[in-house]
Amino acid sequence: MIGGGQGAYIGNIHRIAARLDGEWQLVAGAFDVNPEFGREFARSQGIDDDRSYGTYDEFIAGEVAREDRVDAVAICTPNFTHYPIAKALIEAGFDVICEKPLTATLEDAVQLENLATETGRFVGVTYTYSGYPMVHEARVRVARGDIGNIRTVQVEYPLEWMATAIEQKGNAQAAWRTDPKKNGRGGSIGDIGTHAYHLAGFVTGLKLQFLTADLATFVEGRALDDNAHVMMRYEGGARGLLWSSQVALGNSNGVRLRVFGETGSLSWYQEQPNELIYAPLDGCVQVVKRGAENLSEDAKVRTRTPPGHPEGYLEAFANLYAGFAEAIVARREGRAPEALGQNLPLAYDGLKGVAFVEAVVDSSEATEPVWLRPIAV
Amino acid sequence: MIGGGQGAYIGNIHRIAARLDGEWQLVAGAFDVNPEFGREFARSQGIDDDRSYGTYDEFIAGEVAREDRVDAVAICTPNFTHYPIAKALIEAGFDVICEKPLTATLEDAVQLENLATETGRFVGVTYTYSGYPMVHEARVRVARGDIGNIRTVQVEYPLEWMATAIEQKGNAQAAWRTDPKKNGRGGSIGDIGTHAYHLAGFVTGLKLQFLTADLATFVEGRALDDNAHVMMRYEGGARGLLWSSQVALGNSNGVRLRVFGETGSLSWYQEQPNELIYAPLDGCVQVVKRGAENLSEDAKVRTRTPPGHPEGYLEAFANLYAGFAEAIVARREGRAPEALGQNLPLAYDGLKGVAFVEAVVDSSEATEPVWLRPIAV
Amino acid sequence: MIGGGQGAYIGNIHRIAARLDGEWQLVAGAFDVNPEFGREFARSQGIDDDRSYGTYDEFIAGEVAREDRVDAVAICTPNFTHYPIAKALIEAGFDVICEKPLTATLEDAVQLENLATETGRFVGVTYTYSGYPMVHEARVRVARGDIGNIRTVQVEYPLEWMATAIEQKGNAQAAWRTDPKKNGRGGSIGDIGTHAYHLAGFVTGLKLQFLTADLATFVEGRALDDNAHVMMRYEGGARGLLWSSQVALGNSNGVRLRVFGETGSLSWYQEQPNELIYAPLDGCVQVVKRGAENLSEDAKVRTRTPPGHPEGYLEAFANLYAGFAEAIVARREGRAPEALGQNLPLAYDGLKGVAFVEAVVDSSEATEPVWLRPIAV
Amino acid sequence: MIGGGQGAYIGNIHRIAARLDGEWQLVAGAFDVNPEFGREFARSQGIDDDRSYGTYDEFIAGEVAREDRVDAVAICTPNFTHYPIAKALIEAGFDVICEKPLTATLEDAVQLENLATETGRFVGVTYTYSGYPMVHEARVRVARGDIGNIRTVQVEYPLEWMATAIEQKGNAQAAWRTDPKKNGRGGSIGDIGTHAYHLAGFVTGLKLQFLTADLATFVEGRALDDNAHVMMRYEGGARGLLWSSQVALGNSNGVRLRVFGETGSLSWYQEQPNELIYAPLDGCVQVVKRGAENLSEDAKVRTRTPPGHPEGYLEAFANLYAGFAEAIVARREGRAPEALGQNLPLAYDGLKGVAFVEAVVDSSEATEPVWLRPIAV
Ligand SMILES: NC(=O)c1ccc[n+]([C@@H]2O[C@H](COP(=O)([O-])OP(=O)(O)OC[C@H]3O[C@@H](n4cnc5c(N)ncnc54)[C@H](O)[C@@H]3O)[C@@H](O)[C@H]2O)c1
Ligand SMILES: NC(=O)c1ccc[n+]([C@@H]2O[C@H](COP(=O)([O-])OP(=O)(O)OC[C@H]3O[C@@H](n4cnc5c(N)ncnc54)[C@H](O)[C@@H]3O)[C@@H](O)[C@H]2O)c1
Ligand SMILES: NC(=O)c1ccc[n+]([C@@H]2O[C@H](COP(=O)([O-])OP(=O)(O)OC[C@H]3O[C@@H](n4cnc5c(N)ncnc54)[C@H](O)[C@@H]3O)[C@@H](O)[C@H]2O)c1
Ligand SMILES: NC(=O)c1ccc[n+]([C@@H]2O[C@H](COP(=O)([O-])OP(=O)(O)OC[C@H]3O[C@@H](n4cnc5c(N)ncnc54)[C@H](O)[C@@H]3O)[C@@H](O)[C@H]2O)c1
């Protein structure tokens, strides 16, 4: 692991997720931008001193030299560092699990995606919400035609934690997220809008064609947007509305997706992730429960407990890790991956996310609103 | 009453609402576009034969001639007839309660609003959702600063009943609603988007400055939009997102408003109208209940039962009728109306609604999206 | 109407309910225990002075003397007065709509039910919850076997308004409710437990066989129970659990019924009365909506608006009034009543309710708990 | 670990829970009643062959002989085997984590609890629901007086999976659960009622004084109750109602606790475990969220992610495991355990649970209902 040191947020989630199914072991890392802190942290995690590195360069040098080198490396650092770290790792022959957004700039994303394709290295991107079993269930139901052709998609990701200027009061996570150099050009849209965009595409399979956007910055002194409204047009005629916000008081982590088709709709709300609401044309609204008999294989392989025993965020993240393991192992064994190792967010999905963010910012910065076609989408 | 005959939808709601508090009596009407049916229906309602009229012209002629003429006339006919009927009534000196949208065209709306102003006649517009007590509670809380300056507004009005081409299968309500000549240029946006727009403005007090919109028609053969996405910018910097849909399967009548301010948010969902969710900055989400002690006077005068005994749509509509009664009586008595008779949707609100719809359609029809400023808003 | 004067609670609900469908008119009354207040109140309601009576005796004398005497009389007075008032009215030949509990003592209830049977007078009892359309839907579904033989019934009626000793602080409604002489022996169980008991029996059609109960009084100085737990055994083997409470903070009016059968369950919650949850054996939980196409005739005749437009308490009460009207008219016309006039709570249901309360109190007062068989159940 | 082999239910949950925080490692086990299956399963879990044992006796013999013997042993076998296995382990000097119910008979429970006390061995009992952070939050709030003296407790544990005779169709989990010899005398009450009973006591701190119960068996051919109703009286005057059911269709795992005090109430529902509803006397209902700033230390140490990212069953179970680790380590280090290692379910809680079940069955079997006082409660 690179990043995810003392006090960092997402690194710890990765570690729990990796441990949960017992398929991954954390054996090496460069955990902190400050090498000393990183080594100290490594010790707290029971990492052998000779695999605790000061920087990602040292990490690469050290691991490449070992017979028992790591199987894959998770990148849990701020956005702008994803590109150099991932590039160096891929070039050194490592499989990579990279946090979203894939990179801070579109140029970097294109480069990285190309590099992944050329080298054939595995690059998974941790779009968390695609780890949830009921999101897979929704995807399967759309794909097999349960709701017919899609008409409109409503997706939103409201958060409240940045409703005040906490970046000016020592909050590390907020500090780099509001710094264009470290975060990229998209504020809320890059940080969480990219999750919403991926989730919508993941479930519907639709390709975005055009978008027009309106970004706003509400907290004084903030350099990036903290609220984004986007209207979308998908290939084939479906429309979409996306809202991301870091200042939406009352929303802890309110990811919500609603997909409306010709013959039914599907709704999923992240704060009640064990349910999927299915409303067919006949008016009989159904509550589909995680763990139930009548679920798809794709949902079943991503659940560990019977219905009624809530699974959540860590289990979803663990599903991504289990999927990455399966995909990597399958490739090494020269076989097709099983269900768990399919439908994973990969480098191309990461690239599409960055392209989306760029198009949103471009559209919003135009003097008049403009329908933009994100590249690579 | 004009319109609202046998098989009509909203006329019956008006009649119940008017009756509910015992302050109105239905004594005369021209209930149907077919005079014969109208008279038959009048009989079923216990209307005296000599006050059952074949047309609205006859209605005016007949009532003007009476000492005990009606106090006000409710217009419950399709959109395109609102203007001629209302105009004739106002010119004949009647106070009017008109269904939304005020008229089918902006020109008509401007004329009518002018006429109302000039003549001083009372013209109430039945924007239903502003009759709900918890919507008033929200308005009061915003106005007294409970959530600080507003940042973003999310408002939506999804419906499902027109998800298939029922207008081609004999559904009267759907038939005129999909006919531009009878409905006006805005399909879902004119029919229900106008409710959402009014609700958002009513609660926030914000003035719309610009909008850009994307209308879509999903049901084959339909001449008007059945799904609308609108991005909005209010004076003072707040943003908004509005979605209306007639094809959103699973949504019976899913009006939802969420208002996010600097120091709190308020959320109201029409299918659970007795609750208002208040989320202050301190993280302690509160469920505010209709009927509770701590509500504003404005909410209290619009409720008839203790908390826990659900009130709904008919009671909200009755609140409008009770308010119209108070406003009309107060004016006749030359006094200021009490709380019930204040904050009512009037002709100018109706005009703003039509202007909004026109701007949405114009924006959507432009080759590139465009920020439009609705007149009169 | 007898009772329901200035400041009274349920009388006003009766008046709105009677008005709502335009089938009843309030023309006469003795509204208050204080004749002067009663007359003053009558004036405020637009009652002709010559039909505004000081006492129920005067009411009877006056109305009996008129050609256009009232069609029926609603009794909206405290429990202990129901018996003398209803008796006098029935003996004078009036049809009666009586508030629950039918009487304050079992003896009175038996007498009154006998009197009703002998005289053939109509005696409706306003068990409110049996007016809700989705409660009728539940009843129909049970009756037609949708959930198979019933196994267990969970019914509860928690309230919070009497959590402190408000009866000592001038609250009129609480004062007589905590006075055994005026309320009867059962506190919460008589006031609201009787609703829960009726609701469970109404939906399931089950006959109570035995019960054992545990009453408690939590508010100091209160003479009657304010919390009741009851275990029930129905004929045929089904079991039940009933909880009523006047001190359950957080519950405005939390009536909830859950019925579990061999092949399905049905759940209804009064604070969201437009939904019925149906869970069949196959695991596919359904949300059944008031107003939907697939509902029973019994539910449909008790609804006025399309799905999604909430109906509530007043509409349920109005359904009882509409039903009483239909039942009374049908009898006068010598025909069977239509659906609306069927399945109404009548004198015998009132008697069963009082018998239930008596058995609960007896069981709880026994030194050891005891399975009691309520008479007449 | 003893038990929890291929196809077993709870063993796998223990393994995930133990792994989740990285503080436990599974290194030895006798996983199956069939030694061969057990060894095969051990291999699938990466257990060294020399620590994979055929029976618990072999396990003890083998581990006792090792320097690096296990720190503690988890017992994940059917109820009737808990006693002999736990006894043997404790006598051999192991700390034990035992599934609930502690034993299948009261006699065994008393013996085991005595043995634990005498030997000073650690015996944790996995009452799952006491692992949830919001359950701890509720406990703290009750303890610090937020809701005043408790008046009534409503606790329920409805399940649906045994609504048909699956024990006759090869379901292993249902088979032993319906066999009095393997399960003990209490069917649903022993299997899940014991959870509900513990949860209520854990949160309220109340001591049960008397109970009276009504057990029923609804599925034909079943030897034990599958539905239980219990009325309870706690020391100090509080009352309680407990319902457990294995045949409550629509309930996946519907554990629900509601505690009503003099000045407030607290409600927790296991299928939405990240929320606690707090209703104070002033009528302002609050939604308290896991992860929020204003939570108690006890809740905070049991949460891994910010509010809005759902944690559930596995995290709750992991909290128990983390707590057991802390308690065991603290004892070895001769210090008081930190918050995580406090308020854990131990042998005495297990004993109380078995005593509760016995009293329930005794009360229900009496010819007349009877208030029983469970021993040791
Ligand atoms: N998938 C999700 O839901 C999700 C959630 C949160 C964050 N994220 C993403 O995870 C990434 C990290 O976010 P965070 O909130 O955990 O940030 P953070 O600030 O909490 O942690 C970043 C960590 O990276 C370390 N670091 C920085 N530069 C480094 C370098 N050059 N070498 C080694 N370590 C370095 C820091 O010392 C710190 O420990 C971001 O890209 C963010 O977008 C994703
Ligand atoms: N406030 C709300 O929530 C709400 C809800 C539904 C409809 N509406 C509005 O109410 C109006 C009516 O809608 P509806 O769904 O009830 O329509 P509808 O088609 O059900 O009823 C229209 C009625 O008007 C009568 N009518 C038509 N032309 C007439 C004329 N010239 N003179 C007399 N009667 C005439 C018809 O015979 C019919 O009885 C529309 O403007 C609609 O937008 C408002
Ligand atoms: N169905 C329900 O859901 C429901 C709800 C509330 C009350 N109730 C029942 O309604 C009845 C009244 O309850 P309330 O809360 O409205 O009581 P209340 O105290 O508010 O009103 C009682 C009214 O009766 C009048 N009254 C008393 N004695 C009278 C007499 N002899 N003659 C004429 N008027 C007399 C009083 O002056 C007062 O106006 C009770 O039986 C109660 O159980 C039923
Ligand atoms: N805490 C909870 O929420 C919870 C949930 C489910 C089960 N449980 C408890 O867990 C225990 C097991 O239940 P389950 O549903 O997992 O049962 P199960 O039938 O699925 O598994 C029992 C396992 O124990 C093994 N086993 C049986 N006898 C053994 C022996 N003598 N030596 C070694 N292994 C043996 C079996 O081979 C099987 O692998 C029960 O006591 C049950 O009450 C608790």
mmCIF file of C-alpha atoms in Angstrom, chain D residues 102-254:
data_model
loop_
_atom_site.group_PDB
_atom_site.id
_atom_site.type_symbol
_atom_site.label_atom_id
_atom_site.label_comp_id
_atom_site.label_asym_id
_atom_site.label_seq_id
_atom_site.Cartn_x
_atom_site.Cartn_y
_atom_site.Cartn_z
ATOM 1 C CA LEU D 102 -24.780 -20.671 26.887
ATOM 2 C CA THR D 103 -26.125 -24.209 27.341
ATOM 3 C CA ALA D 104 -29.200 -26.257 26.546
ATOM 4 C CA THR D 105 -30.273 -26.723 30.163
ATOM 5 C CA LEU D 106 -30.368 -24.533 33.219
ATOM 6 C CA GLU D 107 -28.403 -27.054 35.241
ATOM 7 C CA ASP D 108 -25.572 -26.970 32.727
ATOM 8 C CA ALA D 109 -25.627 -23.190 32.699
ATOM 9 C CA VAL D 110 -25.317 -22.979 36.452
ATOM 10 C CA GLN D 111 -22.431 -25.430 36.456
ATOM 11 C CA LEU D 112 -20.627 -23.641 33.691
ATOM 12 C CA GLU D 113 -21.038 -20.219 35.198
ATOM 13 C CA ASN D 114 -19.719 -21.559 38.510
ATOM 14 C CA LEU D 115 -16.777 -23.132 36.772
ATOM 15 C CA ALA D 116 -15.964 -19.858 35.018
ATOM 16 C CA THR D 117 -16.097 -17.985 38.300
ATOM 17 C CA GLU D 118 -13.986 -20.528 40.152
ATOM 18 C CA THR D 119 -11.317 -20.894 37.503
ATOM 19 C CA GLY D 120 -11.283 -17.243 36.553
ATOM 20 C CA ARG D 121 -11.254 -18.188 32.892
ATOM 21 C CA PHE D 122 -12.701 -15.714 30.438
ATOM 22 C CA VAL D 123 -16.049 -16.833 29.021
ATOM 23 C CA GLY D 124 -17.573 -14.457 26.486
ATOM 24 C CA VAL D 125 -21.010 -15.159 25.073
ATOM 25 C CA THR D 126 -21.803 -13.854 21.594
ATOM 26 C CA TYR D 127 -25.012 -11.969 22.132
ATOM 27 C CA THR D 128 -24.622 -10.303 18.761
ATOM 28 C CA TYR D 129 -26.785 -7.272 19.236
ATOM 29 C CA SER D 130 -24.726 -5.970 22.113
ATOM 30 C CA GLY D 131 -21.950 -5.484 19.579
ATOM 31 C CA TYR D 132 -23.778 -2.714 17.723
ATOM 32 C CA PRO D 133 -22.488 0.793 18.441
ATOM 33 C CA MET D 134 -25.950 2.342 18.574
ATOM 34 C CA VAL D 135 -27.020 -0.261 21.117
ATOM 35 C CA HIS D 136 -24.134 0.910 23.276
ATOM 36 C CA GLU D 137 -25.218 4.480 22.656
ATOM 37 C CA ALA D 138 -28.693 3.563 23.888
ATOM 38 C CA ARG D 139 -27.227 1.869 26.962
ATOM 39 C CA VAL D 140 -25.157 4.937 27.793
ATOM 40 C CA ARG D 141 -28.103 7.272 27.320
ATOM 41 C CA VAL D 142 -30.296 5.212 29.618
ATOM 42 C CA ALA D 143 -27.529 4.947 32.193
ATOM 43 C CA ARG D 144 -26.867 8.662 32.278
ATOM 44 C CA GLY D 145 -30.548 9.393 32.735
ATOM 45 C CA ASP D 146 -31.498 10.827 29.344
ATOM 46 C CA ILE D 147 -34.890 9.158 29.433
ATOM 47 C CA GLY D 148 -35.457 9.030 33.193
ATOM 48 C CA ASN D 149 -36.810 6.024 35.005
ATOM 49 C CA ILE D 150 -37.930 3.370 32.600
ATOM 50 C CA ARG D 151 -41.598 2.573 32.369
ATOM 51 C CA THR D 152 -41.984 0.011 29.658
ATOM 52 C CA VAL D 153 -39.807 -1.984 27.299
ATOM 53 C CA GLN D 154 -40.990 -3.445 24.002
ATOM 54 C CA VAL D 155 -38.610 -5.933 22.471
ATOM 55 C CA GLU D 156 -39.172 -8.325 19.622
ATOM 56 C CA TYR D 157 -37.286 -10.740 17.449
ATOM 57 C CA PRO D 158 -39.379 -11.967 14.547
ATOM 58 C CA LEU D 159 -37.917 -14.242 11.878
ATOM 59 C CA GLU D 160 -39.515 -15.914 8.889
ATOM 60 C CA TRP D 161 -37.169 -18.640 7.739
ATOM 61 C CA MET D 162 -38.847 -21.440 9.718
ATOM 62 C CA ALA D 163 -42.402 -20.587 8.633
ATOM 63 C CA THR D 164 -42.637 -23.968 6.937
ATOM 64 C CA ALA D 165 -41.381 -27.374 8.065
ATOM 65 C CA ILE D 166 -37.933 -26.984 6.542
ATOM 66 C CA GLU D 167 -36.510 -29.181 9.278
ATOM 67 C CA GLN D 168 -38.251 -32.052 7.478
ATOM 68 C CA LYS D 169 -36.698 -31.064 4.177
ATOM 69 C CA GLY D 170 -33.052 -31.371 5.000
ATOM 70 C CA ASN D 171 -32.248 -27.982 6.484
ATOM 71 C CA ALA D 172 -29.493 -28.762 8.988
ATOM 72 C CA GLN D 173 -29.820 -25.547 10.971
ATOM 73 C CA ALA D 174 -33.562 -26.046 11.400
ATOM 74 C CA ALA D 175 -33.204 -29.743 12.207
ATOM 75 C CA TRP D 176 -31.304 -29.417 15.471
ATOM 76 C CA ARG D 177 -33.153 -26.237 16.404
ATOM 77 C CA THR D 178 -36.444 -28.154 16.499
ATOM 78 C CA ASP D 179 -35.046 -31.108 18.419
ATOM 79 C CA PRO D 180 -35.494 -30.590 22.172
ATOM 80 C CA LYS D 181 -32.479 -32.783 22.903
ATOM 81 C CA LYS D 182 -30.152 -30.626 20.865
ATOM 82 C CA ASN D 183 -31.715 -27.234 21.249
ATOM 83 C CA GLY D 184 -33.055 -27.267 24.797
ATOM 84 C CA ARG D 185 -36.658 -26.810 25.893
ATOM 85 C CA GLY D 186 -37.199 -23.387 24.345
ATOM 86 C CA GLY D 187 -37.729 -23.241 20.587
ATOM 87 C CA SER D 188 -37.948 -19.716 19.267
ATOM 88 C CA ILE D 189 -37.610 -18.434 22.806
ATOM 89 C CA GLY D 190 -34.299 -20.254 23.290
ATOM 90 C CA ASP D 191 -32.954 -19.555 19.856
ATOM 91 C CA ILE D 192 -33.797 -15.886 19.469
ATOM 92 C CA GLY D 193 -35.942 -14.837 22.422
ATOM 93 C CA THR D 194 -32.756 -15.114 24.427
ATOM 94 C CA HIS D 195 -31.193 -12.445 22.199
ATOM 95 C CA ALA D 196 -34.168 -10.164 22.734
ATOM 96 C CA TYR D 197 -34.115 -10.709 26.465
ATOM 97 C CA HIS D 198 -30.406 -9.944 26.662
ATOM 98 C CA LEU D 199 -30.699 -6.873 24.454
ATOM 99 C CA ALA D 200 -33.450 -5.392 26.617
ATOM 100 C CA GLY D 201 -31.497 -6.024 29.806
ATOM 101 C CA PHE D 202 -28.262 -4.797 28.289
ATOM 102 C CA VAL D 203 -29.669 -1.447 27.261
ATOM 103 C CA THR D 204 -31.880 -0.799 30.256
ATOM 104 C CA GLY D 205 -29.824 -2.322 33.030
ATOM 105 C CA LEU D 206 -33.117 -3.528 34.480
ATOM 106 C CA LYS D 207 -33.385 -6.793 36.398
ATOM 107 C CA LEU D 208 -36.235 -9.065 35.465
ATOM 108 C CA GLN D 209 -38.429 -9.949 38.419
ATOM 109 C CA PHE D 210 -41.393 -11.892 37.075
ATOM 110 C CA LEU D 211 -42.647 -13.145 33.778
ATOM 111 C CA THR D 212 -45.626 -14.953 32.355
ATOM 112 C CA ALA D 213 -45.526 -16.490 28.925
ATOM 113 C CA ASP D 214 -47.513 -18.085 26.162
ATOM 114 C CA LEU D 215 -45.641 -20.357 23.763
ATOM 115 C CA ALA D 216 -47.114 -21.721 20.577
ATOM 116 C CA THR D 217 -46.064 -24.158 17.910
ATOM 117 C CA PHE D 218 -47.560 -23.360 14.544
ATOM 118 C CA VAL D 219 -45.713 -25.579 12.109
ATOM 119 C CA GLU D 220 -47.125 -29.062 12.147
ATOM 120 C CA GLY D 221 -44.905 -31.771 13.523
ATOM 121 C CA ARG D 222 -42.596 -29.334 15.251
ATOM 122 C CA ALA D 223 -41.665 -30.343 18.794
ATOM 123 C CA LEU D 224 -40.772 -26.912 20.131
ATOM 124 C CA ASP D 225 -42.374 -23.486 20.206
ATOM 125 C CA ASP D 226 -41.919 -21.321 17.134
ATOM 126 C CA ASN D 227 -43.678 -18.289 18.560
ATOM 127 C CA ALA D 228 -43.438 -16.856 22.065
ATOM 128 C CA HIS D 229 -45.251 -14.070 23.875
ATOM 129 C CA VAL D 230 -43.885 -12.957 27.233
ATOM 130 C CA MET D 231 -45.077 -10.309 29.680
ATOM 131 C CA MET D 232 -42.394 -9.132 32.043
ATOM 132 C CA ARG D 233 -42.109 -7.178 35.265
ATOM 133 C CA TYR D 234 -38.776 -5.676 36.138
ATOM 134 C CA GLU D 235 -37.505 -4.679 39.537
ATOM 135 C CA GLY D 236 -38.487 -1.119 40.269
ATOM 136 C CA GLY D 237 -41.786 -1.376 38.478
ATOM 137 C CA ALA D 238 -40.968 -1.246 34.788
ATOM 138 C CA ARG D 239 -42.934 -3.575 32.519
ATOM 139 C CA GLY D 240 -41.922 -5.339 29.359
ATOM 140 C CA LEU D 241 -43.352 -7.210 26.434
ATOM 141 C CA LEU D 242 -41.266 -9.666 24.467
ATOM 142 C CA TRP D 243 -42.160 -11.413 21.257
ATOM 143 C CA SER D 244 -40.024 -13.941 19.435
ATOM 144 C CA SER D 245 -41.110 -15.808 16.357
ATOM 145 C CA GLN D 246 -39.604 -18.063 13.747
ATOM 146 C CA VAL D 247 -42.702 -17.924 11.565
ATOM 147 C CA ALA D 248 -43.280 -14.193 11.148
ATOM 148 C CA LEU D 249 -43.372 -13.870 7.372
ATOM 149 C CA GLY D 250 -41.888 -10.651 6.053
ATOM 150 C CA ASN D 251 -39.301 -10.416 8.824
ATOM 151 C CA SER D 252 -35.806 -11.293 7.732
ATOM 152 C CA ASN D 253 -34.232 -10.497 11.064
ATOM 153 C CA GLY D 254 -36.507 -7.981 12.675
#
